[in-house]
Amino acid sequence: NWLIYNGMKKILSLNIFVFFFIFFLNQFSVSSEVKIITKVNNQIITNLDIENEKKYLMTLNKNFENLDKDKMYSIALESIIREKIKRNELKKYFLLNQKNINFDNTIVQIYKRLNLDSLNKFKNYLAKNNLNYEEVYKKIEIETLWNQLIYTNYADQVVIQEERLREEILKNKDTHEMYKFSEIVFDFKNKEEFKRKYDEINSLIIEKSFSEAALVYSISDSASNSGSLDWVNSNILSNSIKEKIENLNIGEVYKPIDIQAGELLLRIDDKKNDEKEIDIEKEIQKAKDYELTSQLNNFSLIYYNKIKQDYIINEK
């Protein structure tokens, strides 16, 4: 019986070995050789990881495929590094790989942005692009929990002057001008790096597009959407922003604006007049939400840059 048992164990072990050999052979067939590209502390990033990240970024933002190979590679690599650092930080505060209504709501926003009208269509869209829905869900989980962490840590530092917003909205309640913006947020260590980055961004905007420059250079979360932001009523913009953009034409970019996380470039994508009578209280709430999001985005960038310093990122 012992001989039979040992014989069965060997056969089972061989079958398992053959299964995993075939599985990994299929997984790695897209690449002749799997190479370690980078280590984030003790976590490796391979060329296969980068190829999968490029596929993910391209599927969720078609502008990504317009980039040249080197830019696609560097953006995908930085995206993986950022996700690993955020994931490690979130493990300190949350139990990961859970289902959550907030994640589901974010998924809805994503597939609507892709002009899809149901979760099933989104899953089919991912499958056609060789992406696994569960893996995408995990990525959404990281970003959603990260936003939750930033809110928990910094909400008490957000300053919103509600009375000023109310006065501004009441003063301009008959103004119905709406703006559609795109943004690029970039950071720098000194004046020389600021000038170099700003010149590079300007050149790419002129040679290619603002969207491409946002993908390549922006450190804001909006970079994944080519820097594109939602429509906003001019009433909810701060006076300092309004003064800077009121004379800009569609397609024009305002020079860098100082923010806590670095420098902000704003482009006006479109303008329109909304003739609907505004609900004052709703507009005030929108203004508060806009200001809250703007300040939390700054805190998010500051917090990430702070914790990134604790990581050793080794290029192979």
PDB file of C-alpha atoms in Angstrom:
ATOM      1  CA  ASN A   1       0.000   0.000   0.000  1.00  0.00           C
ATOM      2  CA  TRP A   2       2.857   2.325   0.845  1.00  0.00           C
ATOM      3  CA  LEU A   3       4.481   1.611  -2.551  1.00  0.00           C
ATOM      4  CA  ILE A   4       1.184   2.286  -4.324  1.00  0.00           C
ATOM      5  CA  TYR A   5       0.733   5.511  -2.352  1.00  0.00           C
ATOM      6  CA  ASN A   6       4.264   6.695  -3.201  1.00  0.00           C
ATOM      7  CA  GLY A   7       3.743   5.799  -6.851  1.00  0.00           C
ATOM      8  CA  MET A   8       0.505   7.773  -6.993  1.00  0.00           C
ATOM      9  CA  LYS A   9       2.229  10.733  -5.311  1.00  0.00           C
ATOM     10  CA  LYS A  10       4.948  10.747  -7.972  1.00  0.00           C
ATOM     11  CA  ILE A  11       2.402  10.577 -10.788  1.00  0.00           C
ATOM     12  CA  LEU A  12       0.355  13.376  -9.200  1.00  0.00           C
ATOM     13  CA  SER A  13       3.463  15.515  -8.702  1.00  0.00           C
ATOM     14  CA  LEU A  14       4.479  14.947 -12.328  1.00  0.00           C
ATOM     15  CA  ASN A  15       0.996  15.913 -13.555  1.00  0.00           C
ATOM     16  CA  ILE A  16       1.031  19.075 -11.468  1.00  0.00           C
ATOM     17  CA  PHE A  17       4.493  19.943 -12.789  1.00  0.00           C
ATOM     18  CA  VAL A  18       3.391  19.386 -16.397  1.00  0.00           C
ATOM     19  CA  PHE A  19       0.235  21.475 -15.833  1.00  0.00           C
ATOM     20  CA  PHE A  20       2.127  24.443 -14.438  1.00  0.00           C
ATOM     21  CA  PHE A  21       4.828  24.152 -17.081  1.00  0.00           C
ATOM     22  CA  ILE A  22       2.215  24.352 -19.827  1.00  0.00           C
ATOM     23  CA  PHE A  23       0.353  27.142 -18.012  1.00  0.00           C
ATOM     24  CA  PHE A  24       3.423  29.340 -17.663  1.00  0.00           C
ATOM     25  CA  LEU A  25       4.548  28.509 -21.189  1.00  0.00           C
ATOM     26  CA  ASN A  26       1.208  29.838 -22.447  1.00  0.00           C
ATOM     27  CA  GLN A  27       1.397  32.898 -20.201  1.00  0.00           C
ATOM     28  CA  PHE A  28       4.894  33.795 -21.351  1.00  0.00           C
ATOM     29  CA  SER A  29       4.458  32.961 -25.004  1.00  0.00           C
ATOM     30  CA  VAL A  30       4.080  36.691 -25.755  1.00  0.00           C
ATOM     31  CA  SER A  31       7.688  37.169 -24.771  1.00  0.00           C
ATOM     32  CA  SER A  32      10.715  35.072 -25.706  1.00  0.00           C
ATOM     33  CA  GLU A  33      12.366  35.862 -22.375  1.00  0.00           C
ATOM     34  CA  VAL A  34      11.012  37.098 -19.067  1.00  0.00           C
ATOM     35  CA  LYS A  35      13.355  39.695 -17.576  1.00  0.00           C
ATOM     36  CA  ILE A  36      13.383  41.516 -14.261  1.00  0.00           C
ATOM     37  CA  ILE A  37      13.270  45.197 -15.164  1.00  0.00           C
ATOM     38  CA  THR A  38      12.999  46.861 -11.760  1.00  0.00           C
ATOM     39  CA  LYS A  39      12.655  46.093  -8.071  1.00  0.00           C
ATOM     40  CA  VAL A  40      10.533  48.196  -5.726  1.00  0.00           C
ATOM     41  CA  ASN A  41      12.191  47.185  -2.482  1.00  0.00           C
ATOM     42  CA  ASN A  42      11.894  43.396  -2.777  1.00  0.00           C
ATOM     43  CA  GLN A  43       9.024  43.356  -5.296  1.00  0.00           C
ATOM     44  CA  ILE A  44      10.042  42.600  -8.862  1.00  0.00           C
ATOM     45  CA  ILE A  45       8.643  44.132 -12.041  1.00  0.00           C
ATOM     46  CA  THR A  46       9.192  42.143 -15.223  1.00  0.00           C
ATOM     47  CA  ASN A  47       8.934  42.989 -18.902  1.00  0.00           C
ATOM     48  CA  LEU A  48       5.730  40.898 -18.930  1.00  0.00           C
ATOM     49  CA  ASP A  49       4.258  43.099 -16.194  1.00  0.00           C
ATOM     50  CA  ILE A  50       5.018  46.166 -18.280  1.00  0.00           C
ATOM     51  CA  GLU A  51       3.422  44.663 -21.394  1.00  0.00           C
ATOM     52  CA  ASN A  52       0.267  43.857 -19.411  1.00  0.00           C
ATOM     53  CA  GLU A  53       0.179  47.367 -17.930  1.00  0.00           C
ATOM     54  CA  LYS A  54       0.527  48.897 -21.398  1.00  0.00           C
ATOM     55  CA  LYS A  55      -2.411  46.778 -22.532  1.00  0.00           C
ATOM     56  CA  TYR A  56      -4.450  47.944 -19.520  1.00  0.00           C
ATOM     57  CA  LEU A  57      -3.645  51.627 -20.059  1.00  0.00           C
ATOM     58  CA  MET A  58      -4.358  51.396 -23.773  1.00  0.00           C
ATOM     59  CA  THR A  59      -7.708  49.691 -23.201  1.00  0.00           C
ATOM     60  CA  LEU A  60      -8.933  52.378 -20.806  1.00  0.00           C
ATOM     61  CA  ASN A  61      -7.504  55.310 -22.771  1.00  0.00           C
ATOM     62  CA  LYS A  62      -7.189  55.056 -26.545  1.00  0.00           C
ATOM     63  CA  ASN A  63      -4.884  58.114 -26.618  1.00  0.00           C
ATOM     64  CA  PHE A  64      -2.231  55.916 -25.045  1.00  0.00           C
ATOM     65  CA  GLU A  65      -1.701  53.984 -28.263  1.00  0.00           C
ATOM     66  CA  ASN A  66      -0.650  57.220 -30.028  1.00  0.00           C
ATOM     67  CA  LEU A  67       2.511  57.429 -27.918  1.00  0.00           C
ATOM     68  CA  ASP A  68       5.816  56.124 -29.192  1.00  0.00           C
ATOM     69  CA  LYS A  69       7.139  52.879 -27.715  1.00  0.00           C
ATOM     70  CA  ASP A  70       9.621  54.496 -25.336  1.00  0.00           C
ATOM     71  CA  LYS A  71       6.992  56.780 -23.806  1.00  0.00           C
ATOM     72  CA  MET A  72       4.492  53.910 -23.497  1.00  0.00           C
ATOM     73  CA  TYR A  73       7.151  51.852 -21.742  1.00  0.00           C
ATOM     74  CA  SER A  74       8.142  54.547 -19.249  1.00  0.00           C
ATOM     75  CA  ILE A  75       4.523  55.442 -18.407  1.00  0.00           C
ATOM     76  CA  ALA A  76       3.586  51.779 -17.894  1.00  0.00           C
ATOM     77  CA  LEU A  77       6.631  51.234 -15.673  1.00  0.00           C
ATOM     78  CA  GLU A  78       5.884  54.297 -13.538  1.00  0.00           C
ATOM     79  CA  SER A  79       2.228  53.219 -13.310  1.00  0.00           C
ATOM     80  CA  ILE A  80       3.229  49.811 -11.899  1.00  0.00           C
ATOM     81  CA  ILE A  81       5.682  51.381  -9.440  1.00  0.00           C
ATOM     82  CA  ARG A  82       3.000  53.799  -8.249  1.00  0.00           C
ATOM     83  CA  GLU A  83       0.468  50.986  -7.807  1.00  0.00           C
ATOM     84  CA  LYS A  84       2.906  48.825  -5.815  1.00  0.00           C
ATOM     85  CA  ILE A  85       3.799  51.706  -3.493  1.00  0.00           C
ATOM     86  CA  LYS A  86       0.143  52.595  -2.958  1.00  0.00           C
ATOM     87  CA  ARG A  87      -0.807  48.954  -2.392  1.00  0.00           C
ATOM     88  CA  ASN A  88       1.898  48.537   0.268  1.00  0.00           C
ATOM     89  CA  GLU A  89       0.742  51.687   2.030  1.00  0.00           C
ATOM     90  CA  LEU A  90      -2.915  50.662   1.924  1.00  0.00           C
ATOM     91  CA  LYS A  91      -2.143  47.274   3.498  1.00  0.00           C
ATOM     92  CA  LYS A  92      -1.383  49.157   6.715  1.00  0.00           C
ATOM     93  CA  TYR A  93      -4.954  50.426   6.946  1.00  0.00           C
ATOM     94  CA  PHE A  94      -7.282  48.204   4.890  1.00  0.00           C
ATOM     95  CA  LEU A  95      -8.041  44.579   4.153  1.00  0.00           C
ATOM     96  CA  LEU A  96      -7.504  44.313   0.395  1.00  0.00           C
ATOM     97  CA  ASN A  97      -9.183  42.173  -2.274  1.00  0.00           C
ATOM     98  CA  GLN A  98     -12.690  42.871  -0.998  1.00  0.00           C
ATOM     99  CA  LYS A  99     -15.902  43.815  -2.778  1.00  0.00           C
ATOM    100  CA  ASN A 100     -17.216  47.288  -2.089  1.00  0.00           C
ATOM    101  CA  ILE A 101     -20.029  49.480  -3.429  1.00  0.00           C
ATOM    102  CA  ASN A 102     -17.568  52.362  -3.863  1.00  0.00           C
ATOM    103  CA  PHE A 103     -15.425  50.241  -6.188  1.00  0.00           C
ATOM    104  CA  ASP A 104     -18.536  49.289  -8.151  1.00  0.00           C
ATOM    105  CA  ASN A 105     -19.507  52.952  -8.543  1.00  0.00           C
ATOM    106  CA  THR A 106     -16.034  53.760  -9.869  1.00  0.00           C
ATOM    107  CA  ILE A 107     -16.335  50.912 -12.379  1.00  0.00           C
ATOM    108  CA  VAL A 108     -19.614  52.429 -13.608  1.00  0.00           C
ATOM    109  CA  GLN A 109     -17.931  55.802 -14.137  1.00  0.00           C
ATOM    110  CA  ILE A 110     -15.135  54.141 -16.109  1.00  0.00           C
ATOM    111  CA  TYR A 111     -17.321  52.167 -18.489  1.00  0.00           C
ATOM    112  CA  LYS A 112     -19.604  55.147 -19.069  1.00  0.00           C
ATOM    113  CA  ARG A 113     -16.528  57.165 -20.014  1.00  0.00           C
ATOM    114  CA  LEU A 114     -15.859  54.442 -22.597  1.00  0.00           C
ATOM    115  CA  ASN A 115     -19.424  54.907 -23.926  1.00  0.00           C
ATOM    116  CA  LEU A 116     -20.533  51.524 -22.603  1.00  0.00           C
ATOM    117  CA  ASP A 117     -23.888  51.211 -20.866  1.00  0.00           C
ATOM    118  CA  SER A 118     -23.610  48.042 -18.775  1.00  0.00           C
ATOM    119  CA  LEU A 119     -21.196  46.010 -16.698  1.00  0.00           C
ATOM    120  CA  ASN A 120     -21.525  43.018 -19.012  1.00  0.00           C
ATOM    121  CA  LYS A 121     -20.532  45.122 -22.002  1.00  0.00           C
ATOM    122  CA  PHE A 122     -17.547  46.405 -20.024  1.00  0.00           C
ATOM    123  CA  LYS A 123     -16.500  42.842 -19.158  1.00  0.00           C
ATOM    124  CA  ASN A 124     -16.823  41.824 -22.812  1.00  0.00           C
ATOM    125  CA  TYR A 125     -14.811  44.887 -23.841  1.00  0.00           C
ATOM    126  CA  LEU A 126     -12.025  43.887 -21.442  1.00  0.00           C
ATOM    127  CA  ALA A 127     -12.109  40.272 -22.616  1.00  0.00           C
ATOM    128  CA  LYS A 128     -11.725  41.361 -26.245  1.00  0.00           C
ATOM    129  CA  ASN A 129      -8.610  43.223 -25.175  1.00  0.00           C
ATOM    130  CA  ASN A 130      -7.289  40.191 -23.260  1.00  0.00           C
ATOM    131  CA  LEU A 131      -7.853  41.780 -19.861  1.00  0.00           C
ATOM    132  CA  ASN A 132      -9.293  40.015 -16.845  1.00  0.00           C
ATOM    133  CA  TYR A 133     -12.133  41.880 -15.106  1.00  0.00           C
ATOM    134  CA  GLU A 134     -11.082  40.714 -11.645  1.00  0.00           C
ATOM    135  CA  GLU A 135      -7.566  42.087 -12.155  1.00  0.00           C
ATOM    136  CA  VAL A 136      -8.978  45.415 -13.344  1.00  0.00           C
ATOM    137  CA  TYR A 137     -11.279  45.448 -10.307  1.00  0.00           C
ATOM    138  CA  LYS A 138      -8.221  45.096  -8.038  1.00  0.00           C
ATOM    139  CA  LYS A 139      -6.641  48.130  -9.691  1.00  0.00           C
ATOM    140  CA  ILE A 140      -9.815  50.133  -9.146  1.00  0.00           C
ATOM    141  CA  GLU A 141      -9.823  48.976  -5.521  1.00  0.00           C
ATOM    142  CA  ILE A 142      -6.330  50.435  -5.010  1.00  0.00           C
ATOM    143  CA  GLU A 143      -7.239  53.835  -6.451  1.00  0.00           C
ATOM    144  CA  THR A 144     -10.545  54.038  -4.566  1.00  0.00           C
ATOM    145  CA  LEU A 145      -9.024  53.077  -1.221  1.00  0.00           C
ATOM    146  CA  TRP A 146      -6.150  55.466  -1.843  1.00  0.00           C
ATOM    147  CA  ASN A 147      -8.624  58.324  -2.235  1.00  0.00           C
ATOM    148  CA  GLN A 148     -10.336  57.188   0.965  1.00  0.00           C
ATOM    149  CA  LEU A 149      -6.998  57.196   2.804  1.00  0.00           C
ATOM    150  CA  ILE A 150      -6.165  60.697   1.573  1.00  0.00           C
ATOM    151  CA  TYR A 151      -9.573  61.959   2.678  1.00  0.00           C
ATOM    152  CA  THR A 152      -9.150  60.399   6.140  1.00  0.00           C
ATOM    153  CA  ASN A 153      -5.684  61.895   6.588  1.00  0.00           C
ATOM    154  CA  TYR A 154      -6.274  65.365   5.170  1.00  0.00           C
ATOM    155  CA  ALA A 155      -9.978  66.269   5.315  1.00  0.00           C
ATOM    156  CA  ASP A 156      -9.411  68.353   8.433  1.00  0.00           C
ATOM    157  CA  GLN A 157      -6.749  70.379   6.585  1.00  0.00           C
ATOM    158  CA  VAL A 158      -9.034  71.314   3.685  1.00  0.00           C
ATOM    159  CA  VAL A 159     -10.037  74.972   3.822  1.00  0.00           C
ATOM    160  CA  ILE A 160     -13.289  75.901   2.067  1.00  0.00           C
ATOM    161  CA  GLN A 161     -14.532  79.463   2.351  1.00  0.00           C
ATOM    162  CA  GLU A 162     -18.240  78.731   2.012  1.00  0.00           C
ATOM    163  CA  GLU A 163     -19.390  82.312   2.556  1.00  0.00           C
ATOM    164  CA  ARG A 164     -17.089  83.561  -0.182  1.00  0.00           C
ATOM    165  CA  LEU A 165     -18.396  80.862  -2.531  1.00  0.00           C
ATOM    166  CA  ARG A 166     -21.994  81.780  -1.670  1.00  0.00           C
ATOM    167  CA  GLU A 167     -21.376  85.490  -2.300  1.00  0.00           C
ATOM    168  CA  GLU A 168     -19.676  84.737  -5.615  1.00  0.00           C
ATOM    169  CA  ILE A 169     -22.461  82.458  -6.832  1.00  0.00           C
ATOM    170  CA  LEU A 170     -25.210  84.904  -5.777  1.00  0.00           C
ATOM    171  CA  LYS A 171     -23.382  87.761  -7.473  1.00  0.00           C
ATOM    172  CA  ASN A 172     -23.124  85.790 -10.722  1.00  0.00           C
ATOM    173  CA  LYS A 173     -26.334  83.766 -10.517  1.00  0.00           C
ATOM    174  CA  ASP A 174     -27.412  84.985 -13.954  1.00  0.00           C
ATOM    175  CA  THR A 175     -24.111  83.840 -15.477  1.00  0.00           C
ATOM    176  CA  HIS A 176     -24.408  80.418 -17.063  1.00  0.00           C
ATOM    177  CA  GLU A 177     -20.975  79.985 -18.633  1.00  0.00           C
ATOM    178  CA  MET A 178     -19.594  76.439 -18.445  1.00  0.00           C
ATOM    179  CA  TYR A 179     -15.989  75.386 -18.985  1.00  0.00           C
ATOM    180  CA  LYS A 180     -14.433  72.059 -20.015  1.00  0.00           C
ATOM    181  CA  PHE A 181     -10.793  71.863 -18.916  1.00  0.00           C
ATOM    182  CA  SER A 182      -7.809  69.591 -19.278  1.00  0.00           C
ATOM    183  CA  GLU A 183      -4.899  69.766 -16.864  1.00  0.00           C
ATOM    184  CA  ILE A 184      -1.261  68.862 -16.486  1.00  0.00           C
ATOM    185  CA  VAL A 185       0.296  68.845 -13.014  1.00  0.00           C
ATOM    186  CA  PHE A 186       4.073  68.498 -12.873  1.00  0.00           C
ATOM    187  CA  ASP A 187       6.630  68.734 -10.108  1.00  0.00           C
ATOM    188  CA  PHE A 188      10.315  69.668 -10.047  1.00  0.00           C
ATOM    189  CA  LYS A 189      13.266  69.875  -7.655  1.00  0.00           C
ATOM    190  CA  ASN A 190      14.835  73.170  -8.724  1.00  0.00           C
ATOM    191  CA  LYS A 191      14.578  76.010 -11.254  1.00  0.00           C
ATOM    192  CA  GLU A 192      16.650  74.165 -13.846  1.00  0.00           C
ATOM    193  CA  GLU A 193      14.388  71.108 -13.730  1.00  0.00           C
ATOM    194  CA  PHE A 194      11.293  73.328 -13.872  1.00  0.00           C
ATOM    195  CA  LYS A 195      12.544  75.031 -17.038  1.00  0.00           C
ATOM    196  CA  ARG A 196      13.529  71.715 -18.643  1.00  0.00           C
ATOM    197  CA  LYS A 197      10.195  70.037 -17.901  1.00  0.00           C
ATOM    198  CA  TYR A 198       8.148  73.062 -18.906  1.00  0.00           C
ATOM    199  CA  ASP A 199      10.033  73.336 -22.211  1.00  0.00           C
ATOM    200  CA  GLU A 200       9.581  69.608 -22.868  1.00  0.00           C
ATOM    201  CA  ILE A 201       5.856  69.787 -22.098  1.00  0.00           C
ATOM    202  CA  ASN A 202       5.399  72.814 -24.335  1.00  0.00           C
ATOM    203  CA  SER A 203       7.268  71.108 -27.174  1.00  0.00           C
ATOM    204  CA  LEU A 204       5.156  67.969 -26.900  1.00  0.00           C
ATOM    205  CA  ILE A 205       1.939  70.017 -26.813  1.00  0.00           C
ATOM    206  CA  ILE A 206       2.993  71.822 -30.001  1.00  0.00           C
ATOM    207  CA  GLU A 207       4.355  68.745 -31.804  1.00  0.00           C
ATOM    208  CA  LYS A 208       1.675  66.268 -30.699  1.00  0.00           C
ATOM    209  CA  SER A 209      -1.152  67.305 -28.370  1.00  0.00           C
ATOM    210  CA  PHE A 210      -2.028  68.421 -24.855  1.00  0.00           C
ATOM    211  CA  SER A 211      -3.559  64.982 -24.235  1.00  0.00           C
ATOM    212  CA  GLU A 212      -0.281  63.248 -25.045  1.00  0.00           C
ATOM    213  CA  ALA A 213       1.687  65.677 -22.880  1.00  0.00           C
ATOM    214  CA  ALA A 214      -0.704  64.954 -19.980  1.00  0.00           C
ATOM    215  CA  LEU A 215      -0.165  61.214 -20.365  1.00  0.00           C
ATOM    216  CA  VAL A 216       3.611  61.603 -20.412  1.00  0.00           C
ATOM    217  CA  TYR A 217       4.239  64.321 -17.827  1.00  0.00           C
ATOM    218  CA  SER A 218       1.237  64.820 -15.535  1.00  0.00           C
ATOM    219  CA  ILE A 219       1.473  63.411 -12.016  1.00  0.00           C
ATOM    220  CA  SER A 220      -2.231  63.997 -11.378  1.00  0.00           C
ATOM    221  CA  ASP A 221      -4.711  61.085 -11.354  1.00  0.00           C
ATOM    222  CA  SER A 222      -6.402  62.805 -14.317  1.00  0.00           C
ATOM    223  CA  ALA A 223      -3.391  61.767 -16.450  1.00  0.00           C
ATOM    224  CA  SER A 224      -5.035  58.361 -16.978  1.00  0.00           C
ATOM    225  CA  ASN A 225      -7.827  60.253 -18.764  1.00  0.00           C
ATOM    226  CA  SER A 226      -5.373  62.381 -20.773  1.00  0.00           C
ATOM    227  CA  GLY A 227      -5.824  65.218 -18.267  1.00  0.00           C
ATOM    228  CA  SER A 228      -9.489  65.666 -19.142  1.00  0.00           C
ATOM    229  CA  LEU A 229     -11.767  67.088 -16.414  1.00  0.00           C
ATOM    230  CA  ASP A 230     -15.549  67.374 -16.109  1.00  0.00           C
ATOM    231  CA  TRP A 231     -17.597  70.412 -17.132  1.00  0.00           C
ATOM    232  CA  VAL A 232     -17.719  73.109 -14.434  1.00  0.00           C
ATOM    233  CA  ASN A 233     -19.805  76.242 -14.020  1.00  0.00           C
ATOM    234  CA  SER A 234     -17.649  79.370 -13.940  1.00  0.00           C
ATOM    235  CA  ASN A 235     -19.357  80.274 -10.636  1.00  0.00           C
ATOM    236  CA  ILE A 236     -17.572  77.521  -8.760  1.00  0.00           C
ATOM    237  CA  LEU A 237     -14.094  78.547  -9.916  1.00  0.00           C
ATOM    238  CA  SER A 238     -11.952  80.609  -7.583  1.00  0.00           C
ATOM    239  CA  ASN A 239     -11.419  84.260  -8.516  1.00  0.00           C
ATOM    240  CA  SER A 240      -7.725  83.621  -9.112  1.00  0.00           C
ATOM    241  CA  ILE A 241      -8.473  80.872 -11.668  1.00  0.00           C
ATOM    242  CA  LYS A 242     -11.269  82.864 -13.330  1.00  0.00           C
ATOM    243  CA  GLU A 243      -9.010  85.869 -13.791  1.00  0.00           C
ATOM    244  CA  LYS A 244      -6.403  83.675 -15.449  1.00  0.00           C
ATOM    245  CA  ILE A 245      -8.662  81.868 -17.918  1.00  0.00           C
ATOM    246  CA  GLU A 246     -11.462  84.349 -18.720  1.00  0.00           C
ATOM    247  CA  ASN A 247      -9.659  85.743 -21.783  1.00  0.00           C
ATOM    248  CA  LEU A 248      -8.454  82.380 -23.085  1.00  0.00           C
ATOM    249  CA  ASN A 249      -9.891  80.959 -26.278  1.00  0.00           C
ATOM    250  CA  ILE A 250     -10.815  77.309 -26.758  1.00  0.00           C
ATOM    251  CA  GLY A 251      -7.634  75.266 -27.147  1.00  0.00           C
ATOM    252  CA  GLU A 252      -5.390  77.809 -25.425  1.00  0.00           C
ATOM    253  CA  VAL A 253      -3.229  76.870 -22.433  1.00  0.00           C
ATOM    254  CA  TYR A 254      -2.574  79.115 -19.452  1.00  0.00           C
ATOM    255  CA  LYS A 255       1.018  79.319 -18.198  1.00  0.00           C
ATOM    256  CA  PRO A 256       1.944  77.372 -15.035  1.00  0.00           C
ATOM    257  CA  ILE A 257      -0.076  78.115 -11.907  1.00  0.00           C
ATOM    258  CA  ASP A 258       1.545  77.471  -8.516  1.00  0.00           C
ATOM    259  CA  ILE A 259      -0.172  74.771  -6.460  1.00  0.00           C
ATOM    260  CA  GLN A 260       0.968  72.823  -3.398  1.00  0.00           C
ATOM    261  CA  ALA A 261       2.000  69.748  -5.367  1.00  0.00           C
ATOM    262  CA  GLY A 262       3.898  71.614  -8.087  1.00  0.00           C
ATOM    263  CA  GLU A 263       2.736  73.521 -11.161  1.00  0.00           C
ATOM    264  CA  LEU A 264      -0.615  73.376 -12.948  1.00  0.00           C
ATOM    265  CA  LEU A 265      -1.217  73.902 -16.662  1.00  0.00           C
ATOM    266  CA  LEU A 266      -4.850  74.439 -17.688  1.00  0.00           C
ATOM    267  CA  ARG A 267      -6.259  74.222 -21.186  1.00  0.00           C
ATOM    268  CA  ILE A 268      -9.794  75.235 -22.131  1.00  0.00           C
ATOM    269  CA  ASP A 269     -11.230  72.397 -24.197  1.00  0.00           C
ATOM    270  CA  ASP A 270     -14.653  73.943 -24.675  1.00  0.00           C
ATOM    271  CA  LYS A 271     -17.109  76.592 -23.459  1.00  0.00           C
ATOM    272  CA  LYS A 272     -20.880  76.756 -23.480  1.00  0.00           C
ATOM    273  CA  ASN A 273     -23.796  78.649 -21.946  1.00  0.00           C
ATOM    274  CA  ASP A 274     -26.235  76.648 -19.862  1.00  0.00           C
ATOM    275  CA  GLU A 275     -29.550  78.481 -19.983  1.00  0.00           C
ATOM    276  CA  LYS A 276     -31.151  76.469 -17.183  1.00  0.00           C
ATOM    277  CA  GLU A 277     -31.999  78.419 -14.068  1.00  0.00           C
ATOM    278  CA  ILE A 278     -29.530  77.437 -11.390  1.00  0.00           C
ATOM    279  CA  ASP A 279     -30.346  76.035  -7.977  1.00  0.00           C
ATOM    280  CA  ILE A 280     -28.276  78.224  -5.637  1.00  0.00           C
ATOM    281  CA  GLU A 281     -27.839  75.582  -2.928  1.00  0.00           C
ATOM    282  CA  LYS A 282     -26.865  72.920  -5.460  1.00  0.00           C
ATOM    283  CA  GLU A 283     -24.319  75.264  -7.036  1.00  0.00           C
ATOM    284  CA  ILE A 284     -22.836  76.045  -3.637  1.00  0.00           C
ATOM    285  CA  GLN A 285     -22.516  72.311  -2.920  1.00  0.00           C
ATOM    286  CA  LYS A 286     -20.893  71.785  -6.334  1.00  0.00           C
ATOM    287  CA  ALA A 287     -18.436  74.568  -5.581  1.00  0.00           C
ATOM    288  CA  LYS A 288     -17.579  73.018  -2.217  1.00  0.00           C
ATOM    289  CA  ASP A 289     -17.139  69.571  -3.797  1.00  0.00           C
ATOM    290  CA  TYR A 290     -14.922  71.026  -6.533  1.00  0.00           C
ATOM    291  CA  GLU A 291     -12.744  72.819  -3.989  1.00  0.00           C
ATOM    292  CA  LEU A 292     -12.557  69.716  -1.794  1.00  0.00           C
ATOM    293  CA  THR A 293     -11.495  67.516  -4.728  1.00  0.00           C
ATOM    294  CA  SER A 294      -8.921  70.038  -5.898  1.00  0.00           C
ATOM    295  CA  GLN A 295      -7.284  70.310  -2.480  1.00  0.00           C
ATOM    296  CA  LEU A 296      -7.384  66.559  -1.824  1.00  0.00           C
ATOM    297  CA  ASN A 297      -5.717  65.918  -5.187  1.00  0.00           C
ATOM    298  CA  ASN A 298      -2.872  68.165  -4.070  1.00  0.00           C
ATOM    299  CA  PHE A 299      -2.588  66.329  -0.758  1.00  0.00           C
ATOM    300  CA  SER A 300      -2.611  63.008  -2.621  1.00  0.00           C
ATOM    301  CA  LEU A 301       0.408  64.003  -4.685  1.00  0.00           C
ATOM    302  CA  ILE A 302       2.243  65.329  -1.630  1.00  0.00           C
ATOM    303  CA  TYR A 303       1.548  62.161   0.379  1.00  0.00           C
ATOM    304  CA  TYR A 304       2.631  59.840  -2.442  1.00  0.00           C
ATOM    305  CA  ASN A 305       5.883  61.719  -3.018  1.00  0.00           C
ATOM    306  CA  LYS A 306       6.562  61.563   0.714  1.00  0.00           C
ATOM    307  CA  ILE A 307       6.127  57.789   1.087  1.00  0.00           C
ATOM    308  CA  LYS A 308       7.935  57.083  -2.201  1.00  0.00           C
ATOM    309  CA  GLN A 309      11.130  58.326  -0.554  1.00  0.00           C
ATOM    310  CA  ASP A 310      11.036  55.255   1.722  1.00  0.00           C
ATOM    311  CA  TYR A 311      11.340  52.909  -1.255  1.00  0.00           C
ATOM    312  CA  ILE A 312      14.440  51.707  -3.057  1.00  0.00           C
ATOM    313  CA  ILE A 313      13.708  51.433  -6.756  1.00  0.00           C
ATOM    314  CA  ASN A 314      16.468  49.467  -8.499  1.00  0.00           C
ATOM    315  CA  GLU A 315      16.745  49.516 -12.275  1.00  0.00           C
ATOM    316  CA  LYS A 316      18.155  46.229 -13.641  1.00  0.00           C
TER     317      LYS A 316
END
